[in-house]
PDB file of C-alpha atoms in Angstrom:
ATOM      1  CA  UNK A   1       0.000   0.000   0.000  1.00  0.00           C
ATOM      2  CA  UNK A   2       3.093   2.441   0.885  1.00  0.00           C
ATOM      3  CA  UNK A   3       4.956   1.567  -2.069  1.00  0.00           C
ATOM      4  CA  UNK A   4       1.946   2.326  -4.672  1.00  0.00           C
ATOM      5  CA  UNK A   5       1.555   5.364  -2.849  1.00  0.00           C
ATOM      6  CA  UNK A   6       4.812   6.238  -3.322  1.00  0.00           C
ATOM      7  CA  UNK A   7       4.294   5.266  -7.207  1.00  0.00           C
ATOM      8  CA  UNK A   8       1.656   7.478  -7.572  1.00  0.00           C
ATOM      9  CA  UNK A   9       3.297  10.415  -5.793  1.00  0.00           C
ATOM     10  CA  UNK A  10       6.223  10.193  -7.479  1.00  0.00           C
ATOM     11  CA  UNK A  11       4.958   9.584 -11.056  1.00  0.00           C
ATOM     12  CA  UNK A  12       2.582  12.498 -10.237  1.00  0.00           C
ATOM     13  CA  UNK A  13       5.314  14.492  -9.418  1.00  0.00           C
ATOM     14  CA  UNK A  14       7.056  14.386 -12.501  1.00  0.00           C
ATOM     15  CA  UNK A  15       4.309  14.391 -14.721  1.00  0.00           C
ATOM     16  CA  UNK A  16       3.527  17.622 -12.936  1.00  0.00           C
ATOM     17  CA  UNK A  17       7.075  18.821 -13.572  1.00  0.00           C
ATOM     18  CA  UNK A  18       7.241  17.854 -17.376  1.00  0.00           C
ATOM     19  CA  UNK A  19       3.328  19.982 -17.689  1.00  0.00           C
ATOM     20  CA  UNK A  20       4.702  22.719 -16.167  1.00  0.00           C
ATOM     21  CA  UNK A  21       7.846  23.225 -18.530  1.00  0.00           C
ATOM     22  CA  UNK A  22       9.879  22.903 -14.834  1.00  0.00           C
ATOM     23  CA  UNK A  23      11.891  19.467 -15.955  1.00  0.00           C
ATOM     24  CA  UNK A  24      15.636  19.098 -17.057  1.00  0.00           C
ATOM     25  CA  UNK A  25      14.143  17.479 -20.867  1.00  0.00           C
ATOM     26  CA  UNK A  26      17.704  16.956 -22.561  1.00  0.00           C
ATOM     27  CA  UNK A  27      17.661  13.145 -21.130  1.00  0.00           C
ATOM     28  CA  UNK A  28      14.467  12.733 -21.393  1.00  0.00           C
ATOM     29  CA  UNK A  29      14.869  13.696 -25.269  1.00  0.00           C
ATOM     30  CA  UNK A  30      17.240  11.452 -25.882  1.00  0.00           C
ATOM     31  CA  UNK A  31      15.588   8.593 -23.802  1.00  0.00           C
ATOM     32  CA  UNK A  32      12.184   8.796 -25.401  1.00  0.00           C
ATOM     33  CA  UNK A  33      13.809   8.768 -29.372  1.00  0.00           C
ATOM     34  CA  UNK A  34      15.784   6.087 -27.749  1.00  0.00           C
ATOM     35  CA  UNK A  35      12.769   3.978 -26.901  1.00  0.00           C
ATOM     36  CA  UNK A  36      10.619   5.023 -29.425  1.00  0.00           C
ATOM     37  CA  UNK A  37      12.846   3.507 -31.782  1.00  0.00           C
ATOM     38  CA  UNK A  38      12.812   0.410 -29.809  1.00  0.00           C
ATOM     39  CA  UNK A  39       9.357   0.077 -30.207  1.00  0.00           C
ATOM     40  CA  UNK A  40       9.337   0.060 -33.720  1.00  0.00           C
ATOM     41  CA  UNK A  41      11.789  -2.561 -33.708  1.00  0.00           C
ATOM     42  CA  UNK A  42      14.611   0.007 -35.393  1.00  0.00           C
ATOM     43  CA  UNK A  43      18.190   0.973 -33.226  1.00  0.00           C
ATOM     44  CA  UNK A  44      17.836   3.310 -31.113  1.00  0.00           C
ATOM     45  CA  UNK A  45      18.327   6.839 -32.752  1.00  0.00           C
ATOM     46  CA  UNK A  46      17.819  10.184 -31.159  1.00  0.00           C
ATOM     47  CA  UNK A  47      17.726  12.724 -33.331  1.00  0.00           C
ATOM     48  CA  UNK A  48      18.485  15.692 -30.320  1.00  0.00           C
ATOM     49  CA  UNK A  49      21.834  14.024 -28.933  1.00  0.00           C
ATOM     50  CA  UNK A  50      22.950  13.574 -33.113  1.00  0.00           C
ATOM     51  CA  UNK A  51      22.297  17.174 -33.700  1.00  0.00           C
ATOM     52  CA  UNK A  52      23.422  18.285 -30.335  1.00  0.00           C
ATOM     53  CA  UNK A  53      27.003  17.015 -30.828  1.00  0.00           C
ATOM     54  CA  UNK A  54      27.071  17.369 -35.118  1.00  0.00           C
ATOM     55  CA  UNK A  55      26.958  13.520 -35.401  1.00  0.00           C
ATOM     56  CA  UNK A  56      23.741  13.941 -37.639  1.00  0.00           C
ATOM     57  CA  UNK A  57      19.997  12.753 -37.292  1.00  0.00           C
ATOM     58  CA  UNK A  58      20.817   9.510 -37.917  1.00  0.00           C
ATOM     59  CA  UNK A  59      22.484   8.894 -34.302  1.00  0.00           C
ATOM     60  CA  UNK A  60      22.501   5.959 -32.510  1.00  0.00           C
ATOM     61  CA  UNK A  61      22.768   5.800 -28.933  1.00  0.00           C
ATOM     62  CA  UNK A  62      24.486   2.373 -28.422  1.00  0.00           C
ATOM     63  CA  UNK A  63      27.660   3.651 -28.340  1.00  0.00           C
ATOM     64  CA  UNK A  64      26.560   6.518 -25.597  1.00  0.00           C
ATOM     65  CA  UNK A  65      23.651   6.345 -23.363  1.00  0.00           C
ATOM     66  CA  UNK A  66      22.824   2.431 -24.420  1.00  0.00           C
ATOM     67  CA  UNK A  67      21.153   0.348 -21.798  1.00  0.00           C
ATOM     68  CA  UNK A  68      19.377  -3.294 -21.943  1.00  0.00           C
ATOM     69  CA  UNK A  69      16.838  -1.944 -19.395  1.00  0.00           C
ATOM     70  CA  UNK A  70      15.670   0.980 -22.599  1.00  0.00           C
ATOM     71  CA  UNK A  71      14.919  -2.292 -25.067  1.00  0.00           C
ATOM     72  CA  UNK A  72      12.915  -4.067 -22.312  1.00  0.00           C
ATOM     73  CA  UNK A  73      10.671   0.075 -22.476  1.00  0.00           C
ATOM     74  CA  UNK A  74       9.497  -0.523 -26.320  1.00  0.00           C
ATOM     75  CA  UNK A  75       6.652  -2.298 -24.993  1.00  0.00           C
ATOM     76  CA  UNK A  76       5.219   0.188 -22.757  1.00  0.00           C
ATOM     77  CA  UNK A  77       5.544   2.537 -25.604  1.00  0.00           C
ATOM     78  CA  UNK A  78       2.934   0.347 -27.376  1.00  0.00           C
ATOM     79  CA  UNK A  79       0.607   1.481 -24.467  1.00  0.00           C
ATOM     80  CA  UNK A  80       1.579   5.177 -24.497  1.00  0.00           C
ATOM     81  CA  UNK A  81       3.853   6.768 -27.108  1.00  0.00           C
ATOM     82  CA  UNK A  82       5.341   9.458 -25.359  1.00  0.00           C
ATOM     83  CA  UNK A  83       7.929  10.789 -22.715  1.00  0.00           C
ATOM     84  CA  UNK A  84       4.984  10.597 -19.449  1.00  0.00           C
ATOM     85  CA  UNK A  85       5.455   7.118 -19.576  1.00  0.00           C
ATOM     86  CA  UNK A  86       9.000   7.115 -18.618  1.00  0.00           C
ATOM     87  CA  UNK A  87       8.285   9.296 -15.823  1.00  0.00           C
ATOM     88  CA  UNK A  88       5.316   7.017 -14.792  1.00  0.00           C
ATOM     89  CA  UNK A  89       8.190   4.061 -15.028  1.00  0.00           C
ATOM     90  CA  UNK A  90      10.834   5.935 -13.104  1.00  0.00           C
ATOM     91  CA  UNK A  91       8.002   6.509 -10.016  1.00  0.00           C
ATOM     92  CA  UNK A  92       7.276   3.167 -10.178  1.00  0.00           C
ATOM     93  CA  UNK A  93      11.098   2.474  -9.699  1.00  0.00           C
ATOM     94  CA  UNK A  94      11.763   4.923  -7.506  1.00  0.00           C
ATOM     95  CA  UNK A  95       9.069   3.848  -5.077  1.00  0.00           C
ATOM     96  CA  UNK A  96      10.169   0.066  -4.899  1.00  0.00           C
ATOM     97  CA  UNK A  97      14.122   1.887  -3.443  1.00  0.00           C
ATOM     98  CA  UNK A  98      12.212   3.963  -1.015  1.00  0.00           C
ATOM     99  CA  UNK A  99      12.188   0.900   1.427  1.00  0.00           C
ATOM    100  CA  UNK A 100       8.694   0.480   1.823  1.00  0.00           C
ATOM    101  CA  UNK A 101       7.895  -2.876  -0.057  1.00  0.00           C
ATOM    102  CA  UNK A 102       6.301  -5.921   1.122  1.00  0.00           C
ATOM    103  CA  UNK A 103       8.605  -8.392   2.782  1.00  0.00           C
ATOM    104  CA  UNK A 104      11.573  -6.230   4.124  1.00  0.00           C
ATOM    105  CA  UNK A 105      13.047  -8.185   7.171  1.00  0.00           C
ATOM    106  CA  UNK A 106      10.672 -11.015   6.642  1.00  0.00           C
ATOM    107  CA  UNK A 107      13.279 -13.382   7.214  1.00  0.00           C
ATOM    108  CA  UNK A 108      13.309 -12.155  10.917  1.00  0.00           C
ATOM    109  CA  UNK A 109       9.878 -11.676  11.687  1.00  0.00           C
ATOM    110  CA  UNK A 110       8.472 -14.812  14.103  1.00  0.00           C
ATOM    111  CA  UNK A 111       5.360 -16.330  12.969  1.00  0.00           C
ATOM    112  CA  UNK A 112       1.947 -14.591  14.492  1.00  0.00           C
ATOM    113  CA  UNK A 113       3.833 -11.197  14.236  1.00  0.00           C
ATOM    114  CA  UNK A 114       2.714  -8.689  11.580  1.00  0.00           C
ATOM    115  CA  UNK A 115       5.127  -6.043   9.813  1.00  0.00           C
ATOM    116  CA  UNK A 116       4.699  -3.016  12.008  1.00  0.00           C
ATOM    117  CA  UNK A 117       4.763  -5.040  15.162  1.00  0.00           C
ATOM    118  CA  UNK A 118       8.367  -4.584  17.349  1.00  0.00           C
ATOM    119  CA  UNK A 119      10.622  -8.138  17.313  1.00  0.00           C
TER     120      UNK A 119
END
């Protein structure tokens, strides 16, 4: 319950950010082409970082910001074609490394006790 409220916040927060012209977008950029192009089964080309650095439109970021974790994106892109889902992916992330998930110290917990109750 903490960690999809932590989801929400987060991905709210940065959707927020990205509506209100307040978010750092030259990652993002590059990110979404990179994905993009994932999901239409192509390499990975951003346009911005070619341009950016005179390496032309045709760019391909495996040699710069390539990652395994932007192929296995393409399919949420088939949902939603469009930057807001990487910030609604990065919440998600960011809210299962806050601490909160189900299960944390498990391993020490006796049986009959619940997760908020003391050891």
């Amino acid at each position: 319950m903490i960690t999809t409220a932590a989801a929400v916040l987060y991905s709210a927060a940065g959707l927020i950010r990205l509506h209100a012209f307040r978010l750092g977008t030259s990652d993002l950029v590059i990110f979404d082409q990179a994905v993009r192009s994932y999901s239409r089964f192509g390499l990975p080309v951003s346009i911005a970082k070619g341009v950016h650095n005179d390496f032309g439109p045709d760019f391909s970021v495996l040699g710069d910001h390539w990652s395994p974790i932007l192929a296995s994106l393409a399919p949420f892109y088939w949902l939603h074609d469009g930057p807001e889902i990487l910030l609604v992916l990065q919440g998600v992330r960011r809210s299962r490394r806050c601490g909160c998930s189900h299960g944390g110290g498990s391993a020490r917990r006796r049986p009959g006790q619940g997760p908020w109750t003391p050891h």
